CSV table of C-alpha atoms in Angstrom, one decimal:
chain,number,residue,atom,x,y,z
A,1,UNK,CA,-55.1,75.0,34.8
A,2,UNK,CA,-56.6,76.5,31.6
A,3,UNK,CA,-59.8,74.9,30.3
A,4,UNK,CA,-59.5,72.8,27.1
A,5,UNK,CA,-60.7,75.1,24.3
A,6,UNK,CA,-64.1,74.1,23.0
A,7,UNK,CA,-63.1,73.6,19.5
A,8,UNK,CA,-60.5,71.0,20.5
A,9,UNK,CA,-63.2,69.0,22.3
A,10,UNK,CA,-65.7,69.1,19.5
A,11,UNK,CA,-63.7,69.3,16.2
A,12,UNK,CA,-63.5,65.6,15.6
A,13,UNK,CA,-67.1,64.7,16.6
A,14,UNK,CA,-69.5,63.9,13.8
A,15,UNK,CA,-72.5,66.2,13.4
A,16,UNK,CA,-74.8,64.0,15.4
A,17,UNK,CA,-77.0,63.9,18.5
A,18,UNK,CA,-73.9,63.2,20.6
A,19,UNK,CA,-72.3,66.3,19.5
A,20,UNK,CA,-75.4,68.3,20.0
A,21,UNK,CA,-75.6,67.0,23.5
A,22,UNK,CA,-72.0,67.8,24.2
A,23,UNK,CA,-72.4,71.3,22.7
A,24,UNK,CA,-75.3,71.8,25.2
A,25,UNK,CA,-73.1,70.9,28.1
A,26,UNK,CA,-70.3,73.1,27.0
A,27,UNK,CA,-72.7,76.0,26.7
A,28,UNK,CA,-73.4,75.5,30.5
A,29,UNK,CA,-69.7,75.1,31.4
A,30,UNK,CA,-68.0,77.6,29.0
A,31,UNK,CA,-70.8,80.0,27.8
A,32,UNK,CA,-70.2,82.7,25.3
A,33,UNK,CA,-70.6,86.3,26.3
A,34,UNK,CA,-72.9,88.6,24.5
A,35,UNK,CA,-70.8,91.1,22.4
A,36,UNK,CA,-73.0,94.0,23.5
A,37,UNK,CA,-73.9,93.5,27.2
A,38,UNK,CA,-71.6,90.7,28.4
A,39,UNK,CA,-74.3,88.4,29.5
A,40,UNK,CA,-73.9,84.6,29.0
A,41,UNK,CA,-75.1,83.6,25.5
A,42,UNK,CA,-75.4,80.1,23.8
A,43,UNK,CA,-72.5,79.6,21.4
A,44,UNK,CA,-75.0,78.4,18.8
A,45,UNK,CA,-76.2,82.0,18.4
A,46,UNK,CA,-74.8,83.0,15.0
A,47,UNK,CA,-73.5,86.4,16.0
A,48,UNK,CA,-72.9,86.0,19.8
A,49,UNK,CA,-75.4,88.6,20.8
A,50,UNK,CA,-78.1,87.8,23.4
A,51,UNK,CA,-81.8,87.9,22.4
A,52,UNK,CA,-82.5,91.0,24.4
A,53,UNK,CA,-79.7,92.9,22.8
A,54,UNK,CA,-80.5,91.7,19.3
A,55,UNK,CA,-84.1,92.9,19.8
A,56,UNK,CA,-82.7,96.3,20.4
A,57,UNK,CA,-80.7,96.1,17.2
A,58,UNK,CA,-83.8,95.2,15.3
A,59,UNK,CA,-85.6,98.2,16.8
A,60,UNK,CA,-83.2,100.6,14.9
A,61,UNK,CA,-84.3,99.7,11.4
A,62,UNK,CA,-84.7,102.8,9.1
A,63,UNK,CA,-88.2,103.2,7.7
A,64,UNK,CA,-89.7,105.6,5.3
A,65,UNK,CA,-89.6,108.4,4.4
A,66,UNK,CA,-85.9,108.6,3.0
A,67,UNK,CA,-84.2,110.5,0.4
A,68,UNK,CA,-84.9,108.8,-2.9
A,69,UNK,CA,-81.2,109.2,-3.8
A,70,UNK,CA,-78.9,108.7,-0.8
A,71,UNK,CA,-81.4,107.0,1.6
A,72,UNK,CA,-81.1,109.6,4.4
A,73,UNK,CA,-84.1,109.4,6.8
A,74,UNK,CA,-86.3,112.4,6.4
A,75,UNK,CA,-88.6,112.3,9.4
A,76,UNK,CA,-91.7,114.6,8.9
A,77,UNK,CA,-92.2,114.2,5.2
A,78,UNK,CA,-95.5,112.8,4.2
A,79,UNK,CA,-94.9,112.2,0.5
A,80,UNK,CA,-94.1,108.8,-0.7
A,81,UNK,CA,-91.6,108.6,-2.1
A,82,UNK,CA,-89.9,111.4,-0.2
A,83,UNK,CA,-88.1,114.1,-2.0
A,84,UNK,CA,-84.4,114.4,-2.4
A,85,UNK,CA,-82.5,115.6,0.7
A,86,UNK,CA,-80.8,119.0,0.7
A,87,UNK,CA,-77.3,117.6,0.1
A,88,UNK,CA,-78.5,115.6,-3.0
A,89,UNK,CA,-80.4,118.6,-4.2
A,90,UNK,CA,-77.2,120.6,-3.9
A,91,UNK,CA,-74.8,117.9,-5.3
A,92,UNK,CA,-76.1,114.6,-6.8
A,93,UNK,CA,-73.7,111.7,-5.7
A,94,UNK,CA,-72.1,109.5,-8.4
A,95,UNK,CA,-74.0,106.4,-7.2
A,96,UNK,CA,-77.4,105.5,-8.6
A,97,UNK,CA,-78.9,105.2,-5.1
A,98,UNK,CA,-78.0,104.3,-1.6
A,99,UNK,CA,-79.8,102.5,1.2
A,100,UNK,CA,-78.8,101.5,4.8
A,101,UNK,CA,-80.6,99.1,7.1
A,102,UNK,CA,-80.5,100.9,10.4
A,103,UNK,CA,-79.7,104.0,12.4
A,104,UNK,CA,-76.0,104.1,13.5
A,105,UNK,CA,-76.9,104.4,17.1
A,106,UNK,CA,-76.9,102.6,20.4
A,107,UNK,CA,-76.9,98.7,20.0
A,108,UNK,CA,-76.4,98.8,16.2
A,109,UNK,CA,-73.3,101.0,16.7
A,110,UNK,CA,-72.1,98.6,19.4
A,111,UNK,CA,-72.6,95.6,17.0
A,112,UNK,CA,-70.5,97.3,14.3
A,113,UNK,CA,-67.9,98.3,16.7
A,114,UNK,CA,-67.7,94.7,17.9
A,115,UNK,CA,-67.1,93.6,14.5
A,116,UNK,CA,-64.6,96.2,13.6
A,117,UNK,CA,-62.6,96.9,16.7
A,118,UNK,CA,-63.1,93.8,19.0
A,119,UNK,CA,-62.6,91.2,16.2
A,120,UNK,CA,-66.0,89.7,16.5
A,121,UNK,CA,-66.2,88.5,13.0
A,122,UNK,CA,-69.3,86.4,13.5
A,123,UNK,CA,-71.2,89.6,13.9
A,124,UNK,CA,-71.1,89.7,10.2
A,125,UNK,CA,-73.3,86.6,10.2
A,126,UNK,CA,-76.0,88.4,11.9
A,127,UNK,CA,-75.8,91.8,10.0
A,128,UNK,CA,-75.7,90.2,6.5
A,129,UNK,CA,-79.3,89.1,6.7
A,130,UNK,CA,-80.3,92.7,7.7
A,131,UNK,CA,-78.4,94.0,4.6
A,132,UNK,CA,-80.2,91.5,2.5
A,133,UNK,CA,-83.5,92.7,3.9
A,134,UNK,CA,-82.8,96.4,3.1
A,135,UNK,CA,-81.6,95.3,-0.4
A,136,UNK,CA,-84.8,93.3,-1.2
A,137,UNK,CA,-86.9,96.4,0.0
A,138,UNK,CA,-85.3,98.6,-2.5
A,139,UNK,CA,-84.0,96.6,-5.4
A,140,UNK,CA,-84.3,93.4,-7.4
A,141,UNK,CA,-81.6,90.8,-7.4
A,142,UNK,CA,-81.7,90.5,-11.2
A,143,UNK,CA,-80.8,94.1,-11.6
A,144,UNK,CA,-77.3,93.5,-10.4
A,145,UNK,CA,-74.3,91.6,-11.6
A,146,UNK,CA,-71.9,91.6,-8.7
A,147,UNK,CA,-71.1,92.9,-5.2
A,148,UNK,CA,-68.0,94.9,-4.3
A,149,UNK,CA,-66.7,95.9,-0.9
A,150,UNK,CA,-65.1,99.2,0.2
A,151,UNK,CA,-61.6,98.3,0.6
A,152,UNK,CA,-59.2,99.2,3.6
A,153,UNK,CA,-55.8,100.3,2.9
A,154,UNK,CA,-53.4,97.3,3.2
A,155,UNK,CA,-51.7,98.7,6.3
A,156,UNK,CA,-55.0,99.1,8.1
A,157,UNK,CA,-56.2,95.7,7.0
A,158,UNK,CA,-53.1,94.1,8.3
A,159,UNK,CA,-53.5,95.7,11.6
A,160,UNK,CA,-57.2,94.7,11.9
A,161,UNK,CA,-56.7,91.2,10.4
A,162,UNK,CA,-59.7,91.7,8.1
A,163,UNK,CA,-61.9,94.1,6.2
A,164,UNK,CA,-65.2,94.3,7.8
A,165,UNK,CA,-67.0,95.5,4.7
A,166,UNK,CA,-65.7,92.5,2.8
A,167,UNK,CA,-66.9,90.1,5.5
A,168,UNK,CA,-70.4,91.6,5.1
A,169,UNK,CA,-70.2,91.7,1.3
A,170,UNK,CA,-69.2,88.0,1.2
A,171,UNK,CA,-72.1,86.8,3.3
A,172,UNK,CA,-74.6,89.1,1.5
A,173,UNK,CA,-73.4,87.6,-1.8
A,174,UNK,CA,-74.2,84.2,-0.6
A,175,UNK,CA,-77.6,85.2,0.5
A,176,UNK,CA,-78.4,87.0,-2.8
A,177,UNK,CA,-76.5,84.7,-5.1
A,178,UNK,CA,-74.3,87.6,-6.4
A,179,UNK,CA,-70.5,87.1,-6.9
A,180,UNK,CA,-68.0,89.2,-5.0
A,181,UNK,CA,-65.5,91.1,-7.3
A,182,UNK,CA,-62.3,92.3,-5.7
A,183,UNK,CA,-61.5,95.0,-8.1
A,184,UNK,CA,-61.0,98.1,-5.8
A,185,UNK,CA,-57.9,99.1,-3.8
A,186,UNK,CA,-57.3,102.0,-1.6
A,187,UNK,CA,-54.4,104.1,-2.9
A,188,UNK,CA,-53.4,105.9,0.3
A,189,UNK,CA,-54.1,105.4,4.1
A,190,UNK,CA,-56.5,108.1,4.6
A,191,UNK,CA,-57.1,109.5,8.2
A,192,UNK,CA,-60.3,108.3,9.9
A,193,UNK,CA,-63.4,110.2,8.8
A,194,UNK,CA,-64.7,110.4,12.4
A,195,UNK,CA,-64.8,114.2,13.6
A,196,UNK,CA,-64.5,115.7,10.1
A,197,UNK,CA,-67.2,117.9,8.5
A,198,UNK,CA,-68.9,117.3,5.3
A,199,UNK,CA,-66.4,119.1,3.0
A,200,UNK,CA,-63.4,117.8,4.9
A,201,UNK,CA,-64.7,114.2,4.5
A,202,UNK,CA,-65.1,114.6,0.8
A,203,UNK,CA,-61.6,116.1,0.4
A,204,UNK,CA,-60.2,113.4,2.6
A,205,UNK,CA,-61.1,110.5,0.4
A,206,UNK,CA,-61.0,112.3,-3.1
A,207,UNK,CA,-59.0,110.0,-5.3
A,208,UNK,CA,-58.4,107.5,-2.6
A,209,UNK,CA,-59.6,104.5,-4.6
A,210,UNK,CA,-58.7,102.9,-7.9
A,211,UNK,CA,-59.9,99.9,-9.9
A,212,UNK,CA,-57.1,97.4,-10.4
A,213,UNK,CA,-59.1,94.9,-12.4
A,214,UNK,CA,-61.3,96.8,-14.8
A,215,UNK,CA,-62.4,93.8,-16.7
A,216,UNK,CA,-64.3,92.5,-13.6
A,217,UNK,CA,-66.5,95.6,-13.5
A,218,UNK,CA,-66.8,96.7,-17.1
A,219,UNK,CA,-70.4,97.1,-18.1
A,220,UNK,CA,-71.5,95.5,-14.8
A,221,UNK,CA,-74.0,96.7,-12.4
A,222,UNK,CA,-72.3,96.8,-9.1
A,223,UNK,CA,-73.7,96.8,-5.5
A,224,UNK,CA,-71.1,98.5,-3.4
A,225,UNK,CA,-71.2,97.4,0.3
A,226,UNK,CA,-69.9,99.2,3.4
A,227,UNK,CA,-70.5,99.1,7.1
A,228,UNK,CA,-71.5,102.7,7.8
A,229,UNK,CA,-72.4,105.6,5.6
A,230,UNK,CA,-72.5,109.2,6.9
A,231,UNK,CA,-72.0,111.9,4.2
A,232,UNK,CA,-71.6,109.4,1.5
A,233,UNK,CA,-68.0,110.6,0.8
A,234,UNK,CA,-66.2,107.3,1.0
A,235,UNK,CA,-68.7,105.3,-1.1
A,236,UNK,CA,-68.9,108.3,-3.4
A,237,UNK,CA,-65.1,108.1,-4.1
A,238,UNK,CA,-65.2,104.4,-4.4
A,239,UNK,CA,-68.1,104.6,-6.9
A,240,UNK,CA,-66.2,107.2,-9.0
A,241,UNK,CA,-63.4,104.7,-9.3
A,242,UNK,CA,-65.7,102.0,-10.3
A,243,UNK,CA,-67.5,104.1,-12.9
A,244,UNK,CA,-64.1,105.4,-14.3
A,245,UNK,CA,-63.2,101.6,-14.8
A,246,UNK,CA,-66.4,101.1,-17.0
A,247,UNK,CA,-69.0,100.0,-14.5
A,248,UNK,CA,-72.5,100.6,-15.9
A,249,UNK,CA,-74.0,101.5,-12.6
A,250,UNK,CA,-73.1,101.4,-8.9
A,251,UNK,CA,-75.6,101.5,-6.1
A,252,UNK,CA,-74.6,101.4,-2.3
A,253,UNK,CA,-75.8,99.4,0.6
A,254,UNK,CA,-74.6,99.9,4.2
A,255,UNK,CA,-75.5,98.2,7.5
A,256,UNK,CA,-75.9,101.6,9.2
A,257,UNK,CA,-76.5,105.3,8.5
A,258,UNK,CA,-74.9,108.0,10.6
A,259,UNK,CA,-76.1,111.7,10.6
A,260,UNK,CA,-73.9,114.5,11.4
């Protein structure tokens, strides 16, 4: 016999001591599983990751020095701020600046994969405060007017059921008090960027975005949010579409930074 789903047991109970007691009992009988290691974890944890695995995530935070433009970690540089990276020296990106919270490796990569590919949407609740931390270390809330998320193509969004970047952007907007503008769309279903080199990544997403509601971004200072940044090709193409629609400035924030 299948156990009664937990939400059916608790949905009609008031937020009271009785409900908290029942939640505690249910945590013992039907514990959740950590999205990273599978160990039992209290359902009250906002992102379904055990404390030990979350500590590993927190250990992947990017620190200085980083490229002053794209945020690429530049270990070994002593200057503060660090210089531009070689890619930005060769070709300045269209966005005003980009920052990422952590290294796209190990447990942070696992957390993002759990969000994107395993449907663990609650993972966005844990990652959004990390994005807010990275934001506040680099920018001021009053220097931005709105947040935008890098969109998925409608076909891919239908297959996945959600856009992970939008989940992050919505939660980040609540923390920072910035409105989310849904003004970008993907014009074609681009192949995944995984496995492509730098030049091929830029070619793959060139012209892949357009702004369908220019009035929402015109003269606005936009924070563009995505889950992972590698070469900056995807966020660069999305930035170009926003600037073409009249955005005053676009800066980029991602949960993780991958290095080819």
